mmCIF file of C-alpha atoms in Angstrom:
data_model
loop_
_atom_site.group_PDB
_atom_site.id
_atom_site.type_symbol
_atom_site.label_atom_id
_atom_site.label_comp_id
_atom_site.label_asym_id
_atom_site.label_seq_id
_atom_site.Cartn_x
_atom_site.Cartn_y
_atom_site.Cartn_z
ATOM 1 C CA MET A 1 26.648 -15.909 -8.766
ATOM 2 C CA ARG A 2 22.941 -16.285 -8.049
ATOM 3 C CA SER A 3 23.280 -19.990 -7.234
ATOM 4 C CA LYS A 4 26.167 -19.389 -4.822
ATOM 5 C CA PHE A 5 24.236 -16.693 -3.009
ATOM 6 C CA SER A 6 21.135 -18.888 -2.885
ATOM 7 C CA GLU A 7 23.181 -21.765 -1.475
ATOM 8 C CA ARG A 8 24.563 -19.537 1.278
ATOM 9 C CA ILE A 9 21.035 -18.465 2.156
ATOM 10 C CA ARG A 10 19.798 -22.069 2.267
ATOM 11 C CA ASN A 11 22.633 -23.146 4.537
ATOM 12 C CA HIS A 12 22.200 -20.206 6.883
ATOM 13 C CA LYS A 13 20.257 -20.721 10.110
ATOM 14 C CA SER A 14 16.630 -19.645 9.836
ATOM 15 C CA ARG A 15 16.212 -16.031 10.832
ATOM 16 C CA PRO A 16 14.785 -12.881 9.195
ATOM 17 C CA LYS A 17 17.209 -10.614 7.347
ATOM 18 C CA THR A 18 17.302 -7.038 8.646
ATOM 19 C CA LEU A 19 19.688 -4.109 8.588
ATOM 20 C CA ASP A 20 20.246 -1.479 11.197
ATOM 21 C CA GLU A 21 21.954 1.902 11.231
ATOM 22 C CA SER A 22 25.382 0.336 11.656
ATOM 23 C CA SER A 23 25.231 -0.972 8.076
ATOM 24 C CA ASN A 24 27.567 1.017 5.899
ATOM 25 C CA ALA A 25 26.670 2.750 2.657
ATOM 26 C CA ASN A 26 28.451 0.201 0.477
ATOM 27 C CA ALA A 27 26.508 -2.678 1.971
ATOM 28 C CA ILE A 28 23.294 -0.732 1.469
ATOM 29 C CA LYS A 29 24.140 -0.062 -2.144
ATOM 30 C CA ARG A 30 24.836 -3.744 -2.785
ATOM 31 C CA LEU A 31 21.762 -5.046 -0.976
ATOM 32 C CA ARG A 32 19.418 -2.472 -2.463
ATOM 33 C CA TYR A 33 19.506 -4.178 -5.820
ATOM 34 C CA MET A 34 19.878 -7.760 -4.593
ATOM 35 C CA THR A 35 17.326 -10.270 -5.828
ATOM 36 C CA ILE A 36 15.452 -12.190 -3.151
ATOM 37 C CA ALA A 37 16.962 -15.686 -3.096
ATOM 38 C CA TYR A 38 15.124 -18.920 -2.504
ATOM 39 C CA SER A 39 14.995 -19.845 1.134
ATOM 40 C CA ILE A 40 12.964 -21.700 3.717
ATOM 41 C CA GLU A 41 12.920 -18.657 5.989
ATOM 42 C CA PRO A 42 11.109 -15.294 5.977
ATOM 43 C CA ILE A 43 12.862 -12.588 3.973
ATOM 44 C CA ARG A 44 11.870 -9.016 4.603
ATOM 45 C CA ILE A 45 11.324 -6.549 1.775
ATOM 46 C CA ILE A 46 13.254 -3.493 2.889
ATOM 47 C CA ASP A 47 12.523 0.149 2.098
ATOM 48 C CA TRP A 48 15.516 2.470 2.186
ATOM 49 C CA LYS A 49 15.542 6.065 3.337
ATOM 50 C CA ASP A 50 18.304 8.594 3.889
ATOM 51 C CA ARG A 51 19.263 10.345 7.087
ATOM 52 C CA SER A 52 21.870 13.034 7.491
ATOM 53 C CA ALA A 53 23.717 10.668 9.809
ATOM 54 C CA GLY A 54 23.666 7.827 7.320
ATOM 55 C CA HIS A 55 21.176 5.260 6.099
ATOM 56 C CA TYR A 56 18.609 3.091 7.767
ATOM 57 C CA ALA A 57 16.141 0.428 6.730
ATOM 58 C CA VAL A 58 12.390 0.286 7.209
ATOM 59 C CA CYS A 59 10.749 -3.120 6.897
ATOM 60 C CA MET A 60 7.819 -2.854 4.498
ATOM 61 C CA ALA A 61 6.645 -6.474 4.403
ATOM 62 C CA THR A 62 7.793 -9.988 5.165
ATOM 63 C CA VAL A 63 7.489 -12.527 2.381
ATOM 64 C CA HIS A 64 7.812 -16.207 3.225
ATOM 65 C CA VAL A 65 9.946 -17.539 0.396
ATOM 66 C CA LEU A 66 10.047 -21.290 -0.081
ATOM 67 C CA GLU A 67 11.656 -23.520 -2.653
ATOM 68 C CA PRO A 68 10.672 -22.275 -6.111
ATOM 69 C CA PRO A 69 7.392 -23.805 -7.327
ATOM 70 C CA ARG A 70 8.123 -25.252 -10.753
ATOM 71 C CA THR A 71 4.634 -26.534 -11.584
ATOM 72 C CA GLN A 72 1.162 -25.051 -11.658
ATOM 73 C CA LEU A 73 0.122 -27.543 -8.976
ATOM 74 C CA ALA A 74 2.802 -26.284 -6.586
ATOM 75 C CA LEU A 75 1.877 -22.700 -7.432
ATOM 76 C CA LEU A 76 -1.804 -23.406 -6.881
ATOM 77 C CA HIS A 77 -0.998 -24.828 -3.456
ATOM 78 C CA ARG A 78 0.942 -21.681 -2.528
ATOM 79 C CA ILE A 79 -1.757 -19.424 -3.900
ATOM 80 C CA SER A 80 -4.544 -21.294 -2.087
ATOM 81 C CA ASN A 81 -2.685 -20.756 1.186
ATOM 82 C CA ILE A 82 -2.422 -17.046 0.439
ATOM 83 C CA VAL A 83 -6.061 -16.711 -0.603
ATOM 84 C CA SER A 84 -7.312 -18.546 2.486
ATOM 85 C CA SER A 85 -5.274 -16.244 4.736
ATOM 86 C CA GLU A 86 -6.492 -12.917 6.076
ATOM 87 C CA LEU A 87 -3.706 -10.799 4.643
ATOM 88 C CA MET A 88 -4.139 -7.083 4.109
ATOM 89 C CA LEU A 89 -3.847 -5.776 0.550
ATOM 90 C CA ASP A 90 -0.244 -4.600 0.899
ATOM 91 C CA GLU A 91 0.743 -7.952 2.385
ATOM 92 C CA MET A 92 -1.029 -9.735 -0.464
ATOM 93 C CA LEU A 93 0.910 -7.662 -2.988
ATOM 94 C CA GLY A 94 4.108 -8.582 -1.168
ATOM 95 C CA GLU A 95 3.214 -12.236 -1.644
ATOM 96 C CA ILE A 96 2.737 -11.652 -5.383
ATOM 97 C CA VAL A 97 6.209 -10.107 -5.551
ATOM 98 C CA GLY A 98 7.641 -13.133 -3.738
ATOM 99 C CA LEU A 99 5.891 -15.620 -6.021
ATOM 100 C CA THR A 100 6.963 -13.730 -9.126
ATOM 101 C CA VAL A 101 10.602 -13.640 -8.038
ATOM 102 C CA GLN A 102 10.516 -17.394 -7.489
ATOM 103 C CA VAL A 103 8.908 -18.197 -10.818
ATOM 104 C CA THR A 104 11.116 -15.940 -12.952
ATOM 105 C CA GLU A 105 14.322 -15.463 -10.909
ATOM 106 C CA CYS A 106 14.055 -11.813 -11.926
ATOM 107 C CA ASP A 107 16.093 -8.823 -10.768
ATOM 108 C CA ALA A 108 13.042 -6.632 -10.195
ATOM 109 C CA CYS A 109 9.284 -6.971 -9.950
ATOM 110 C CA LEU A 110 6.610 -4.255 -10.005
ATOM 111 C CA VAL A 111 2.888 -4.676 -9.353
ATOM 112 C CA TYR A 112 0.368 -2.143 -10.639
ATOM 113 C CA LEU A 113 -3.339 -2.011 -9.772
ATOM 114 C CA LEU A 114 -6.165 -0.400 -11.702
ATOM 115 C CA GLU A 115 -7.718 2.554 -9.855
ATOM 116 C CA ARG A 116 -11.411 2.450 -10.693
ATOM 117 C CA GLU A 117 -12.133 6.084 -9.859
ATOM 118 C CA SER A 118 -9.537 7.540 -12.229
ATOM 119 C CA GLY A 119 -9.196 4.611 -14.645
ATOM 120 C CA GLU A 120 -5.415 4.840 -14.190
ATOM 121 C CA ILE A 121 -2.882 2.101 -13.435
ATOM 122 C CA VAL A 122 -1.055 2.838 -10.181
ATOM 123 C CA LEU A 123 2.194 1.367 -8.820
ATOM 124 C CA ARG A 124 1.369 -0.416 -5.563
ATOM 125 C CA ALA A 125 4.263 -2.817 -4.844
ATOM 126 C CA SER A 126 7.859 -3.392 -5.889
ATOM 127 C CA GLN A 127 10.858 -5.565 -5.138
ATOM 128 C CA VAL A 128 13.355 -2.731 -5.526
ATOM 129 C CA PRO A 129 12.197 -0.091 -2.992
ATOM 130 C CA HIS A 130 10.185 2.841 -4.369
ATOM 131 C CA ALA A 131 8.549 4.231 -1.218
ATOM 132 C CA ALA A 132 7.990 7.702 -2.700
ATOM 133 C CA ASP A 133 6.440 6.308 -5.888
ATOM 134 C CA LEU A 134 4.054 3.719 -4.438
ATOM 135 C CA GLY A 135 0.544 5.050 -4.918
ATOM 136 C CA ASN A 136 1.852 8.037 -6.877
ATOM 137 C CA LEU A 137 3.426 6.674 -10.059
ATOM 138 C CA ARG A 138 0.577 6.123 -12.494
ATOM 139 C CA MET A 139 -0.254 5.829 -16.164
ATOM 140 C CA LYS A 140 -3.365 5.815 -18.298
ATOM 141 C CA MET A 141 -4.901 2.690 -19.806
ATOM 142 C CA GLY A 142 -2.995 1.930 -23.007
ATOM 143 C CA GLU A 143 0.001 4.039 -21.953
ATOM 144 C CA GLY A 144 3.379 2.303 -22.043
ATOM 145 C CA VAL A 145 3.812 -1.460 -22.163
ATOM 146 C CA THR A 146 2.033 -1.743 -18.813
ATOM 147 C CA GLY A 147 -1.002 0.181 -20.038
ATOM 148 C CA TRP A 148 -1.009 -1.820 -23.287
ATOM 149 C CA VAL A 149 -1.042 -5.123 -21.377
ATOM 150 C CA ALA A 150 -3.923 -3.886 -19.198
ATOM 151 C CA GLU A 151 -5.890 -2.630 -22.191
ATOM 152 C CA HIS A 152 -5.427 -5.744 -24.338
ATOM 153 C CA LYS A 153 -5.346 -8.352 -21.520
ATOM 154 C CA SER A 154 -2.270 -9.791 -23.226
ATOM 155 C CA VAL A 155 1.253 -10.795 -22.236
ATOM 156 C CA VAL A 156 4.284 -8.869 -23.537
ATOM 157 C CA ALA A 157 7.753 -10.480 -23.420
ATOM 158 C CA LEU A 158 10.786 -8.411 -24.453
ATOM 159 C CA PRO A 159 14.022 -10.431 -24.094
ATOM 160 C CA SER A 160 16.445 -7.538 -24.744
ATOM 161 C CA ASN A 161 16.619 -3.771 -25.255
ATOM 162 C CA ALA A 162 13.113 -3.441 -23.846
ATOM 163 C CA CYS A 163 13.164 0.347 -23.901
ATOM 164 C CA SER A 164 13.368 0.312 -27.703
ATOM 165 C CA ASP A 165 9.849 -1.124 -27.985
ATOM 166 C CA LYS A 166 7.542 1.567 -29.401
ATOM 167 C CA ARG A 167 5.042 0.988 -26.573
ATOM 168 C CA PHE A 168 7.664 1.490 -23.858
ATOM 169 C CA LYS A 169 7.299 4.509 -21.539
ATOM 170 C CA LEU A 170 10.383 5.473 -19.535
ATOM 171 C CA PHE A 171 10.015 6.633 -15.929
ATOM 172 C CA GLN A 172 13.093 8.351 -14.512
ATOM 173 C CA ALA A 173 12.159 7.184 -11.006
ATOM 174 C CA LEU A 174 12.316 3.510 -12.003
ATOM 175 C CA ILE A 175 15.797 1.987 -12.232
ATOM 176 C CA GLU A 176 14.012 -1.072 -13.625
ATOM 177 C CA ASP A 177 13.316 0.795 -16.871
ATOM 178 C CA THR A 178 17.041 0.670 -17.655
ATOM 179 C CA TYR A 179 17.139 -3.135 -17.501
ATOM 180 C CA GLU A 180 17.384 -5.220 -20.657
ATOM 181 C CA ALA A 181 14.566 -7.779 -20.447
ATOM 182 C CA PHE A 182 10.937 -7.081 -19.620
ATOM 183 C CA LEU A 183 7.954 -9.400 -19.108
ATOM 184 C CA SER A 184 4.480 -8.040 -18.383
ATOM 185 C CA VAL A 185 1.321 -10.036 -17.611
ATOM 186 C CA PRO A 186 -2.180 -8.934 -16.571
ATOM 187 C CA LEU A 187 -3.769 -9.533 -13.179
ATOM 188 C CA VAL A 188 -7.259 -10.803 -13.973
ATOM 189 C CA SER A 189 -10.380 -11.292 -11.853
ATOM 190 C CA GLY A 190 -13.689 -12.460 -13.306
ATOM 191 C CA GLY A 191 -12.440 -11.775 -16.820
ATOM 192 C CA ASP A 192 -11.587 -8.146 -15.984
ATOM 193 C CA VAL A 193 -8.079 -6.738 -15.672
ATOM 194 C CA ILE A 194 -7.428 -5.344 -12.208
ATOM 195 C CA GLY A 195 -3.675 -4.810 -12.532
ATOM 196 C CA VAL A 196 -0.380 -5.793 -14.127
ATOM 197 C CA ILE A 197 2.726 -7.681 -12.974
ATOM 198 C CA ASN A 198 5.996 -6.486 -14.511
ATOM 199 C CA VAL A 199 9.209 -8.523 -14.377
ATOM 200 C CA HIS A 200 12.653 -7.106 -15.201
ATOM 201 C CA HIS A 201 16.059 -8.714 -15.798
ATOM 202 C CA ARG A 202 19.202 -6.596 -15.902
ATOM 203 C CA GLU A 203 20.730 -8.681 -18.679
ATOM 204 C CA THR A 204 19.248 -10.170 -21.829
ATOM 205 C CA HIS A 205 16.834 -12.932 -20.844
ATOM 206 C CA GLU A 206 14.901 -15.290 -23.104
ATOM 207 C CA HIS A 207 11.560 -15.869 -21.430
ATOM 208 C CA THR A 208 10.717 -19.538 -21.794
ATOM 209 C CA PRO A 209 7.148 -20.678 -22.520
ATOM 210 C CA ASP A 210 7.038 -22.342 -19.089
ATOM 211 C CA GLU A 211 8.158 -19.145 -17.383
ATOM 212 C CA ILE A 212 5.555 -17.070 -19.216
ATOM 213 C CA SER A 213 2.753 -19.560 -18.588
ATOM 214 C CA LEU A 214 3.598 -19.839 -14.877
ATOM 215 C CA LEU A 215 3.633 -16.074 -14.428
ATOM 216 C CA ALA A 216 0.381 -15.745 -16.376
ATOM 217 C CA PHE A 217 -1.009 -18.425 -14.047
ATOM 218 C CA VAL A 218 0.025 -16.321 -11.044
ATOM 219 C CA GLY A 219 -1.741 -13.321 -12.576
ATOM 220 C CA GLU A 220 -4.931 -15.285 -13.179
ATOM 221 C CA GLN A 221 -5.051 -17.022 -9.797
ATOM 222 C CA MET A 222 -3.933 -14.108 -7.641
ATOM 223 C CA GLY A 223 -6.273 -11.688 -9.417
ATOM 224 C CA GLY A 224 -9.261 -12.993 -7.481
ATOM 225 C CA ALA A 225 -7.443 -12.685 -4.161
ATOM 226 C CA ILE A 226 -6.370 -9.138 -4.952
ATOM 227 C CA ALA A 227 -9.912 -8.215 -6.007
ATOM 228 C CA LYS A 228 -11.151 -9.581 -2.688
ATOM 229 C CA SER A 229 -8.573 -7.521 -0.785
ATOM 230 C CA LEU A 230 -9.457 -4.421 -2.810
ATOM 231 C CA LEU A 231 -13.118 -4.924 -1.933
ATOM 232 C CA ALA A 232 -12.257 -5.323 1.751
ATOM 233 C CA GLU A 233 -10.130 -2.174 1.600
ATOM 234 C CA GLU A 234 -12.958 -0.250 -0.068
ATOM 235 C CA ASN A 235 -15.477 -1.513 2.499
ATOM 236 C CA ALA A 236 -13.178 -0.427 5.318
ATOM 237 C CA ARG A 237 -12.833 3.015 3.738
ATOM 238 C CA LEU A 238 -16.599 3.373 3.350
ATOM 239 C CA MET A 239 -17.106 2.219 6.925
ATOM 240 C CA GLU A 240 -14.663 4.830 8.181
ATOM 241 C CA GLU A 241 -16.364 7.518 6.112
ATOM 242 C CA THR A 242 -19.732 6.493 7.551
ATOM 243 C CA GLN A 243 -18.392 6.620 11.100
ATOM 244 C CA GLU A 244 -16.860 10.031 10.430
ATOM 245 C CA MET A 245 -20.188 11.338 9.125
ATOM 246 C CA LYS A 246 -21.897 10.042 12.278
ATOM 247 C CA ARG A 247 -19.295 11.771 14.447
ATOM 248 C CA GLN A 248 -19.737 15.041 12.557
ATOM 249 C CA LEU A 249 -23.521 14.830 12.844
ATOM 250 C CA GLU A 250 -23.291 14.150 16.585
ATOM 251 C CA THR A 251 -20.919 17.093 17.025
ATOM 252 C CA ARG A 252 -23.241 19.363 15.045
ATOM 253 C CA LYS A 253 -26.230 18.386 17.194
ATOM 254 C CA LEU A 254 -24.298 19.083 20.407
ATOM 255 C CA VAL A 255 -23.002 22.432 19.118
ATOM 256 C CA GLU A 256 -26.512 23.463 18.048
ATOM 257 C CA ARG A 257 -27.904 22.614 21.474
ATOM 258 C CA ALA A 258 -25.061 24.433 23.242
ATOM 259 C CA LYS A 259 -25.639 27.492 21.048
ATOM 260 C CA GLY A 260 -29.310 27.503 21.967
ATOM 261 C CA LEU A 261 -28.519 27.395 25.682
ATOM 262 C CA MET A 262 -26.009 30.250 25.335
ATOM 263 C CA GLN A 263 -28.521 32.321 23.347
ATOM 264 C CA HIS A 264 -31.145 31.866 26.052
ATOM 265 C CA ARG A 265 -28.850 32.437 29.047
ATOM 266 C CA TYR A 266 -26.803 35.350 27.688
ATOM 267 C CA SER A 267 -29.280 36.886 25.240
ATOM 268 C CA LEU A 268 -27.027 36.269 22.252
ATOM 269 C CA THR A 269 -27.835 35.896 18.598
ATOM 270 C CA GLU A 270 -27.138 32.555 16.947
ATOM 271 C CA GLU A 271 -24.033 33.946 15.248
ATOM 272 C CA GLU A 272 -22.743 35.524 18.476
ATOM 273 C CA ALA A 273 -23.214 32.260 20.352
ATOM 274 C CA TYR A 274 -21.362 30.327 17.648
ATOM 275 C CA LEU A 275 -18.462 32.816 17.561
ATOM 276 C CA ARG A 276 -18.113 32.732 21.360
ATOM 277 C CA LEU A 277 -18.083 28.941 21.326
ATOM 278 C CA ARG A 278 -15.560 28.839 18.480
ATOM 279 C CA ASN A 279 -13.257 31.408 20.098
ATOM 280 C CA GLU A 280 -13.296 29.549 23.408
ATOM 281 C CA SER A 281 -12.478 26.346 21.558
ATOM 282 C CA ARG A 282 -9.437 27.987 19.990
ATOM 283 C CA ARG A 283 -8.328 29.668 23.217
ATOM 284 C CA LEU A 284 -8.547 26.488 25.268
ATOM 285 C CA ARG A 285 -7.358 24.333 22.358
ATOM 286 C CA ARG A 286 -10.228 21.968 22.918
ATOM 287 C CA PRO A 287 -12.651 20.534 20.324
ATOM 288 C CA MET A 288 -15.977 22.338 20.028
ATOM 289 C CA LYS A 289 -17.710 19.063 20.799
ATOM 290 C CA GLU A 290 -16.092 18.917 24.242
ATOM 291 C CA LEU A 291 -17.021 22.528 25.015
ATOM 292 C CA ALA A 292 -20.573 21.930 23.844
ATOM 293 C CA GLU A 293 -20.823 18.864 26.086
ATOM 294 C CA ALA A 294 -19.476 20.910 29.035
ATOM 295 C CA ILE A 295 -22.013 23.702 28.432
ATOM 296 C CA ILE A 296 -24.882 21.206 28.219
ATOM 297 C CA LEU A 297 -23.724 19.421 31.379
ATOM 298 C CA ALA A 298 -23.367 22.703 33.275
ATOM 299 C CA GLU A 299 -26.843 23.751 32.199
ATOM 300 C CA ASP A 300 -28.348 20.422 33.283
ATOM 301 C CA LEU A 301 -26.646 20.645 36.678
ATOM 302 C CA SER A 302 -27.771 24.237 37.090
ATOM 303 C CA ARG A 303 -31.387 23.363 36.357
ATOM 304 C CA LYS A 304 -31.238 20.380 38.693
ATOM 305 C CA SER A 305 -29.811 22.588 41.466
ATOM 306 C CA GLU A 306 -32.481 25.207 40.897
ATOM 307 C CA ALA A 307 -35.180 22.546 41.000
ATOM 308 C CA GLU A 308 -33.857 21.163 44.307
ATOM 309 C CA THR A 309 -33.643 24.670 45.797
ATOM 310 C CA GLY A 310 -37.220 25.401 44.745
ATOM 311 C CA GLN A 311 -38.425 22.330 46.582
#
């Protein structure tokens, strides 16, 4: 069945796959669990949500899926193109999902990243949509097969009845945990584990040595790119925090100056001046910074007018 579907995709004219609100529930149910086929065109990873009027699709990422790379050289070429690009972290994770699907022909793929602050492994990307769980579903180092792989930097391949493995941890939110076969490999950067790639097959699946080695190769090569994206994301967050601190400091300076002017002009205490400024801000539904700037401007104009009149 997979080969027939793939052949139809290959023969179809190049255009992205999307769904709109006219798609019926049965089509949604079928496509929700459909494996991305090999194609020479972009295929969009779709996130599904419910509406009272029906269903609709939200495009999460577009993965350019090419003919499946069967050698490490072909994989390295694909990975080098990804690494040299300026993709955001979520887009990079989408590329990992696409590569993994090609290498393993799996029915589901999950990517977890290690959160340094908490030391937990967090779900960040998936083939089967899990919008509510991305960033929220997490486990401790050593917990479940995923945590074991991260802790030991080792591959785990379970060809059938994966949930019976003593390390397995079942998550009700993950339909993938009901699948038969399970392959898990670490994402590595500079010798350190930064995440885990999990591959699921609905039916029993014997993971070949080539399949395991290729997926491990993806984990090793893409680890550096992910680490780079994580660093860029962290730098952007720190930059935003720095800018926010500067904005708060600027606002505080303006408010303090405005308070001083109000104290002098209306013979108010510092607390009374602050309360009047705050209450006016709430009444006018304007930020205190804007009111403070208006008070300072009015005072400057008043002094300038008085100085001109005195002359």
